[in-house]
Tab-separated table of C-alpha atoms and ligand atoms in Angstrom:
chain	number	residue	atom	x	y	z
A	129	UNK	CA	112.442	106.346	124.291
A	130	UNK	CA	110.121	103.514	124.228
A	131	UNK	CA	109.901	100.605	121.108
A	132	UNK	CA	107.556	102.876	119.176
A	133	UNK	CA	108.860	106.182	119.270
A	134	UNK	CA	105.066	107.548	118.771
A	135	UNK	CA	103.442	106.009	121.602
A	136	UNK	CA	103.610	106.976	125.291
A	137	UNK	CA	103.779	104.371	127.833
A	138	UNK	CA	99.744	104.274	128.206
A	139	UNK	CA	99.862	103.375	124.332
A	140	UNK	CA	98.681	107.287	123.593
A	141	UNK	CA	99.889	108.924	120.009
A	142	UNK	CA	102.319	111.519	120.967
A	143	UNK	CA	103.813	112.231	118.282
A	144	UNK	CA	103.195	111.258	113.967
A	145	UNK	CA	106.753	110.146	112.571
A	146	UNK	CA	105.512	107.435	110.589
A	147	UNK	CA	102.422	105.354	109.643
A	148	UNK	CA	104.506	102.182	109.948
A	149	UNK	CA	104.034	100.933	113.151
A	150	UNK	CA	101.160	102.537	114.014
A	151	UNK	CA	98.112	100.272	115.587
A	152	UNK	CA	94.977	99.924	113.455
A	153	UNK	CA	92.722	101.389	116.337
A	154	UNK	CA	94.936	104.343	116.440
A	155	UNK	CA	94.552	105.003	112.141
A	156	UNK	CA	90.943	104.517	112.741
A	157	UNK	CA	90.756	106.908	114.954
A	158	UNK	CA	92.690	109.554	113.241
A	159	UNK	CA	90.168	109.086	110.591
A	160	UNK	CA	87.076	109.365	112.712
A	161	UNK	CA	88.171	112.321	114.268
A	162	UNK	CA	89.056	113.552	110.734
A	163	UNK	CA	85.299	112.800	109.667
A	164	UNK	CA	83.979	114.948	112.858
A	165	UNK	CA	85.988	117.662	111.534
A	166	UNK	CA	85.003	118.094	107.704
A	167	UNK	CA	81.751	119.287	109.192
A	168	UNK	CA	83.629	122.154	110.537
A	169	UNK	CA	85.444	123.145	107.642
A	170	UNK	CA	81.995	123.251	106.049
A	171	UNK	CA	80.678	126.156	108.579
A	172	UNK	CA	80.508	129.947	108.578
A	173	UNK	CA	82.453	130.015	111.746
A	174	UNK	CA	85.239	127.647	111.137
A	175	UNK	CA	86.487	126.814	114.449
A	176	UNK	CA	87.270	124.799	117.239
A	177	UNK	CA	88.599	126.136	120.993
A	178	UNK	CA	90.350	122.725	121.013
A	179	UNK	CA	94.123	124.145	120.688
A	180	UNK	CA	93.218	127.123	121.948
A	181	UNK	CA	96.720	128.993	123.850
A	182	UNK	CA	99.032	126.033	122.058
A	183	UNK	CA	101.453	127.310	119.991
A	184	UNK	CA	102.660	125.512	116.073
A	185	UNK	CA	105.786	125.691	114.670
A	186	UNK	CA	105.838	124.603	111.298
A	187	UNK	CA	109.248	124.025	110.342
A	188	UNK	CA	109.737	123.131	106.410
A	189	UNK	CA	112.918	122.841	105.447
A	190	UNK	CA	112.422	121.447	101.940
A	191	UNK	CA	109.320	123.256	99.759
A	192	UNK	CA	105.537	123.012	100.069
A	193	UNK	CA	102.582	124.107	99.061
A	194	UNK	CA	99.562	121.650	99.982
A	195	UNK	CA	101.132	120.350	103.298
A	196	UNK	CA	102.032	123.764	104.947
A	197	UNK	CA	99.871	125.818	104.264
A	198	UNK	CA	96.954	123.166	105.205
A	199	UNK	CA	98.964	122.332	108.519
A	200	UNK	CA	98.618	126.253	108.877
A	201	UNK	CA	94.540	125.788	108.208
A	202	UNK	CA	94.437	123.338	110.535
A	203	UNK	CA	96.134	124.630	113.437
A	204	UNK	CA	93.983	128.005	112.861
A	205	UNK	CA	90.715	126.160	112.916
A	206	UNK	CA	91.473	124.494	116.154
A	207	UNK	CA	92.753	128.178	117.490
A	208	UNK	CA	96.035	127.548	118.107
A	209	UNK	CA	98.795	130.159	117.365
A	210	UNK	CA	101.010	129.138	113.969
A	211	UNK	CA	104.482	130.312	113.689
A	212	UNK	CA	105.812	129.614	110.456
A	213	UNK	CA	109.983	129.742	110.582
A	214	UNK	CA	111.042	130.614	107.213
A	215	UNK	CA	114.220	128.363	106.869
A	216	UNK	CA	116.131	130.602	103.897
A	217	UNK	CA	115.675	134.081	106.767
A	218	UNK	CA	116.829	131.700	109.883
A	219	UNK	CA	120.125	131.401	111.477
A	220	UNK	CA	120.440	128.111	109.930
A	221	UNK	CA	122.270	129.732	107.285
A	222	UNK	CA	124.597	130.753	109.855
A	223	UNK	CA	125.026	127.436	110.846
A	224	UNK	CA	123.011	126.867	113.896
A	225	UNK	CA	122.245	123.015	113.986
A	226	UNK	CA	118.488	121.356	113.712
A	227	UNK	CA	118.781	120.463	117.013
A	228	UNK	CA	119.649	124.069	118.067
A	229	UNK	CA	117.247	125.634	115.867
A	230	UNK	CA	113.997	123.759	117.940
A	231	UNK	CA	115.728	123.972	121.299
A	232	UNK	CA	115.426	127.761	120.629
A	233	UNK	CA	112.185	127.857	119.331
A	234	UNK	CA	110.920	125.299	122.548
A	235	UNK	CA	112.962	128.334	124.853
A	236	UNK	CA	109.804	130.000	123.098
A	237	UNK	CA	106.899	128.168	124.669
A	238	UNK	CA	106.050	125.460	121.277
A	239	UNK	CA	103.358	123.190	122.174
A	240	UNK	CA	103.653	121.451	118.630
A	241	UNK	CA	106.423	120.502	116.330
A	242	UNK	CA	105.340	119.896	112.383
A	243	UNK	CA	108.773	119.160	110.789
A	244	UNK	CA	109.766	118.666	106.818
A	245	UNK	CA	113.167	117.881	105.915
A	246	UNK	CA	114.882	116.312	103.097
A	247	UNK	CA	116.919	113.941	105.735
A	248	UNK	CA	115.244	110.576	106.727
A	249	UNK	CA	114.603	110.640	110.325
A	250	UNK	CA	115.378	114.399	111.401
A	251	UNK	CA	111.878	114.264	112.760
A	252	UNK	CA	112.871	111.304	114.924
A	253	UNK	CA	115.808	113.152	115.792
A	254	UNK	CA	113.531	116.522	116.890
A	255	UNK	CA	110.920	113.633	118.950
A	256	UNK	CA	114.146	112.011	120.990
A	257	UNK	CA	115.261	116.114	122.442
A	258	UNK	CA	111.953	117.589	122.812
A	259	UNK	CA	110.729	118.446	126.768
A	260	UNK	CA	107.848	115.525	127.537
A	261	UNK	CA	104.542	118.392	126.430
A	262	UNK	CA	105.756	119.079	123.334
A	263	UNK	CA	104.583	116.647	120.269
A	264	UNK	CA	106.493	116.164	116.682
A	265	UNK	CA	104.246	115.394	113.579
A	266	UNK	CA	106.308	114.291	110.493
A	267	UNK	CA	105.519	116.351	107.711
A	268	UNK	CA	107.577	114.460	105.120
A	269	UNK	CA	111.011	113.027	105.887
A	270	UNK	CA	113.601	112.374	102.806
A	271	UNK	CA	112.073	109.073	101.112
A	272	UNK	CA	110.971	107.287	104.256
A	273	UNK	CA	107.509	108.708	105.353
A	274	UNK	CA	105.014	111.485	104.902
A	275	UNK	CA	102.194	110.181	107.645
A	276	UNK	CA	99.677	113.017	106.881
A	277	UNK	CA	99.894	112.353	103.257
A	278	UNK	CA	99.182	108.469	104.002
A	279	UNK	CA	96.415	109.301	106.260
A	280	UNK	CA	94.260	111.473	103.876
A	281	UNK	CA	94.985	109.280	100.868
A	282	UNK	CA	93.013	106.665	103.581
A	283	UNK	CA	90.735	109.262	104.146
A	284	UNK	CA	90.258	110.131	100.536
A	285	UNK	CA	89.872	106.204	99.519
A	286	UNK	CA	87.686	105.421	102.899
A	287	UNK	CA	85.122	108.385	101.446
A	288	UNK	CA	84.550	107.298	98.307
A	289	UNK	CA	85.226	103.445	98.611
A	290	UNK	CA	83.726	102.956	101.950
A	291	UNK	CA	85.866	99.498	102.506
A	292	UNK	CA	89.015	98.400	102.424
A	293	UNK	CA	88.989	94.476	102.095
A	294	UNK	CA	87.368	94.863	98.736
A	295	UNK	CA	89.852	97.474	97.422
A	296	UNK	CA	92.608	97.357	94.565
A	297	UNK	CA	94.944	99.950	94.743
A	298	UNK	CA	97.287	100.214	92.275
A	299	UNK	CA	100.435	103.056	92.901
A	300	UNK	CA	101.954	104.182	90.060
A	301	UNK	CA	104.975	105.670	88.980
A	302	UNK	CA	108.599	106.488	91.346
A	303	UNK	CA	108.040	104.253	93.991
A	304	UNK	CA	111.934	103.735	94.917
A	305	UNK	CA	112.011	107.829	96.321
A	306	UNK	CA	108.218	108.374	97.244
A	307	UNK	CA	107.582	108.612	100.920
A	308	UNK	CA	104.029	108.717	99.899
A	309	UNK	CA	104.106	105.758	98.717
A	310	UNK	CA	105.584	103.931	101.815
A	311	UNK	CA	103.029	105.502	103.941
A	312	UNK	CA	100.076	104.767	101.848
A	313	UNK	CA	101.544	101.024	101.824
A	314	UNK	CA	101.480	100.546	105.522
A	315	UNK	CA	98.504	101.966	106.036
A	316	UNK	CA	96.249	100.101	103.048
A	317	UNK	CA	98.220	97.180	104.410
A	318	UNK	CA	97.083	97.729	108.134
A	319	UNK	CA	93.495	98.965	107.166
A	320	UNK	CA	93.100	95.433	105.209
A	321	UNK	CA	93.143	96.710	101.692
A	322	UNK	CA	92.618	93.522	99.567
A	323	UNK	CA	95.494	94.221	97.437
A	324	UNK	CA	98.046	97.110	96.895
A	325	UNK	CA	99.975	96.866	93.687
A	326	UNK	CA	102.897	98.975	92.766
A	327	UNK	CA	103.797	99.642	88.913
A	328	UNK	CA	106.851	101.344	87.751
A	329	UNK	CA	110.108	100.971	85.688
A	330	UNK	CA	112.400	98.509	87.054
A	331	UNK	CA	114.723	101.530	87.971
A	332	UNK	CA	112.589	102.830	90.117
A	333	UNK	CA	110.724	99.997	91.929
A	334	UNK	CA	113.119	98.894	95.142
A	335	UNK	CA	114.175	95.557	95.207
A	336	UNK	CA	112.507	93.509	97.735
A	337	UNK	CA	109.617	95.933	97.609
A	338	UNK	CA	107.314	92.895	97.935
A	339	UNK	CA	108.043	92.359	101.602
A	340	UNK	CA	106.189	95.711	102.428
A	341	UNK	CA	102.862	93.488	100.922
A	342	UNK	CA	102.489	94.813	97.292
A	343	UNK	CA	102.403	93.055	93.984
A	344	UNK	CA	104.622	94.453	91.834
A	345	UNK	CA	104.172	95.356	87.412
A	346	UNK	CA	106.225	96.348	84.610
A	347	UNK	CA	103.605	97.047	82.665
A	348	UNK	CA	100.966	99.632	83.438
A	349	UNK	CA	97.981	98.396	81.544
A	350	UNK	CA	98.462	94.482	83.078
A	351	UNK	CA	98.970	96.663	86.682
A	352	UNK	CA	95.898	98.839	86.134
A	353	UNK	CA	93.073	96.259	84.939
A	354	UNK	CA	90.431	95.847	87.265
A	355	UNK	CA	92.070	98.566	90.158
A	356	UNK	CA	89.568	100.366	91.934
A	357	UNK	CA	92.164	103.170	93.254
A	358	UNK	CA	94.934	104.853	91.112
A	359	UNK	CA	97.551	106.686	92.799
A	360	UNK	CA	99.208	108.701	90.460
A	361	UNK	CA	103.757	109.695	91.891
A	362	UNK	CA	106.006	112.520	90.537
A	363	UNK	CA	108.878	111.583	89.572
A	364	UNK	CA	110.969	112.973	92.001
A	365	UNK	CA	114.281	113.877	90.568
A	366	UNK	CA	115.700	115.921	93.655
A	367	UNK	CA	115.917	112.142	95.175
A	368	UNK	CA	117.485	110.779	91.994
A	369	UNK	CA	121.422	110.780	91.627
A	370	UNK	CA	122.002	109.963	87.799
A	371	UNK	CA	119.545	109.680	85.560
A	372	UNK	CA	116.998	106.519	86.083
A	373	UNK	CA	115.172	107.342	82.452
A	374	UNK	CA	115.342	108.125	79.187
A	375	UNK	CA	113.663	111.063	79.008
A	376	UNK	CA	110.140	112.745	80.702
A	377	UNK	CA	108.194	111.961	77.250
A	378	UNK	CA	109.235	108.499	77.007
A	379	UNK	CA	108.367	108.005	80.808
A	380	UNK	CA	105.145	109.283	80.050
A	381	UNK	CA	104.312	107.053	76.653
A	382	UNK	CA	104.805	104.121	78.728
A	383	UNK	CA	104.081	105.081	82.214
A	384	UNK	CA	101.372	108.192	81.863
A	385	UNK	CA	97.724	108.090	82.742
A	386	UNK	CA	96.092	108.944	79.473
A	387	UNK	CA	91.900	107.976	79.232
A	388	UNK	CA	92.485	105.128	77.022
A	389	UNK	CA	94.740	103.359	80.057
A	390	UNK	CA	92.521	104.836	82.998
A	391	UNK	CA	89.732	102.862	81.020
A	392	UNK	CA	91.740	99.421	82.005
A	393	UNK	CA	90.585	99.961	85.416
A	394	UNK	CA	87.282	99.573	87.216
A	395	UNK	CA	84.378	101.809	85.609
A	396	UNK	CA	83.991	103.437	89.193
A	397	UNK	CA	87.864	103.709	89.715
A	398	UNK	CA	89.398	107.176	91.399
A	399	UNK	CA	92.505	108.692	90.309
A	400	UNK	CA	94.337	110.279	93.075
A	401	UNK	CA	97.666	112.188	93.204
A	402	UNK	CA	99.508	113.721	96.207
A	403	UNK	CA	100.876	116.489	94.636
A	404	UNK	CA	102.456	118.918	93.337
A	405	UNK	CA	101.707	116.691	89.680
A	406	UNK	CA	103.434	117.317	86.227
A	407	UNK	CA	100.793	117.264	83.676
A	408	UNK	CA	102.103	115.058	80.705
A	409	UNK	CA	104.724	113.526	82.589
A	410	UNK	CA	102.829	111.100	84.755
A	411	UNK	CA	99.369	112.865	84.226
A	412	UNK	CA	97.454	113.426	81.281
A	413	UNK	CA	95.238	116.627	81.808
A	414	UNK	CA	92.507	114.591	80.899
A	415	UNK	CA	92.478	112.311	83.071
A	416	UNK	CA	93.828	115.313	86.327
A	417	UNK	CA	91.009	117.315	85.347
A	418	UNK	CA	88.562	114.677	84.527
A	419	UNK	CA	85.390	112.755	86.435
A	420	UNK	CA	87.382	110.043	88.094
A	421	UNK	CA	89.825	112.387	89.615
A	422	UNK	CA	89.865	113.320	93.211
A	423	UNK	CA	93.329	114.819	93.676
A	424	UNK	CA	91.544	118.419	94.455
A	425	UNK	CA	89.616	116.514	97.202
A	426	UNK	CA	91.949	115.157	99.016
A	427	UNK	CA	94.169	118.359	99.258
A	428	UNK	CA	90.579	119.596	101.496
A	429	UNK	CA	90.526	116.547	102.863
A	430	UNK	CA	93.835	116.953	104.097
A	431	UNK	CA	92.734	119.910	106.278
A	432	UNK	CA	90.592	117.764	108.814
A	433	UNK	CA	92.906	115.207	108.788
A	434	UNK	CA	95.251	117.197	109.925
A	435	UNK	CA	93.206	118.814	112.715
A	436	UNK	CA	93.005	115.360	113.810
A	437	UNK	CA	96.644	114.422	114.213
A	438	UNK	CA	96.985	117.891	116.034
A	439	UNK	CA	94.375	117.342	118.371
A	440	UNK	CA	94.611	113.428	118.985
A	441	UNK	CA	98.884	114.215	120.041
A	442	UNK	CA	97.896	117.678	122.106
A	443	UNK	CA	95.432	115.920	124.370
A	444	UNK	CA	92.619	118.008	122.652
A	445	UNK	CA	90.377	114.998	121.141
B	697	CP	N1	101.759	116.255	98.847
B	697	CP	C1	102.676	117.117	99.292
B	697	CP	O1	103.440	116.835	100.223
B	697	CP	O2	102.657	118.340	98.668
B	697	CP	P1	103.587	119.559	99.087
B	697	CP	O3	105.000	119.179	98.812
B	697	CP	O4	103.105	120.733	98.263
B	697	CP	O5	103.378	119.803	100.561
């Protein structure tokens, strides 16, 4: 396995475990391909022969909603067959191991490998066993990465914002278990983003969080003056062991995007969240349903994007 477990020798994606890592030529490329594909989503006839006879697996061992079933989209629109395993009916119950489980499923002719699991680096794991023309994308691994995610959160920001080195990006809310978060960092940070600021509870910012390039707050109105992008996190509690907070209602009187605090930021400012969002935890409804928000958006954004990572690791684009 070479340095970066992503690239062939020839510098090629081959597979999507993480944005970290990843060239700037490559991101840009992902997004370009991205952009030749929202026209497709737009027609009557919504597809491409480009996978056409390659097979999908997607494999989610932890829940979704947005990232499967767009994955599926995708993979449909470029013609490709989709399998989706469902984890709770397989033989993982009966104990089979992960490594098992795709070995089987490879025994089956897979072209394509899009893995969730609530383990850091079990899609690393999948890319080191799989037979040299099959590809891994990482569809969200434990708290380290969820590359898709990052990728149409650029997407999302490139559309409206057009460019980067102007941009203030603030990220709000449980940084220390969001692989979100991570992802978007690396990527702003590659892309040139003029600054990326994180804002959070000391409980759940990581120490030595600045070394990834971000400017950390305390406070959200002192984080959110003048920011351009808002990135609205969950507070993701299945990652927590013991409790980091008071309580969901004081998290959200000091923490929550009402209108009054989105107001603090630029008059053109986007609010973006990846999903799946808890309205007055984090959210206001106000502000999730409201004129700055683009979270709807990028879940159809996420659809090209991800007919771009398929095609760009299958040889198709
Ligand atoms: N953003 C995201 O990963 O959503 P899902 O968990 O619904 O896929």
């Amino acid at each position: 396995m070479p340095a970066n477990p992503q690239l062939d020798a020839q510098g090629r994606l081959r597979h999507l475990l993480s944005i970290e890592g990843l060239p700037r030529e490559t991101i840009e490329r992902i997004l370009a391909t991205a952009e030749s594909f929202a026209g497709v989503t737009e027609r009557d006839i919504k597809k491409v022969p480009l996978l056409r006879g390659k097979s999908v697996f997607n494999l989610f061992f932890e829940p979704s909603t947005r990232t499967r079933t767009t994955f599926e989209i995708a993979a449909k629109r470029l013609s490709a067959d989709v399998i989706n395993l469902n984890i709770a009916l397989s033989s993982q119950t009966k104990g089979e191991s992960l490594l098992d489980t795709v070995a089987n499923l490879s025994a089956m002719q897979a072209d394509i490998f899009v893995v969730r699991h609530a383990s850091s680096g079990a899609p690393y794991l999948i890319a080191r066993h799989v037979k040299p023309h099959e590809h891994v994308i990482n569809a969200g691994d434990g708290r380290h990465a969820h590359p898709t995610q990052g990728l149409l959160d650029l997407y999302t920001i490139r559309h409206y914002k057009k460019d980067f080195a102007s941009l203030t990006v603030a990220i709000v809310g449980d940084i220390a278990h969001s692989r979100v978060a991570r992802s978007l960092i690396h990527g702003l940070n590659t892309l040139g983003a003029r600054e990326v600021r994180v804002i959070g509870p000391q409980t759940l910012i990581p120490t030595g969080v600045e070394a990834l390039g971000v400017r950390v707050f305390h406070d959200l109105r002192a984080g959110l003056r003048e920011a351009d992008v808002i990135v609205m996190l969950r507070l993701q509690n299945e990652r927590m062991s013991g409790a980091l907070l008071p309580s969901a209602q004081e998290y959200f009187m000091s923490y929550g995007l009402t209108p009054e605090r989105l107001a603090l930021a630029k008059p053109d400012a986007i609010v973006m969240h990846p999903g799946p969002m808890n309205r007055g935890v984090e959210i206001d409804s106000a502000v999730a349903d409201g004129p700055h928000s683009v979270i709807l958006p990028q879940v159809t954004f996420g659809i090209a994007v991800r007919m771009a990572v398929m095609s760009i690791v299958a040889g198709g684009a």
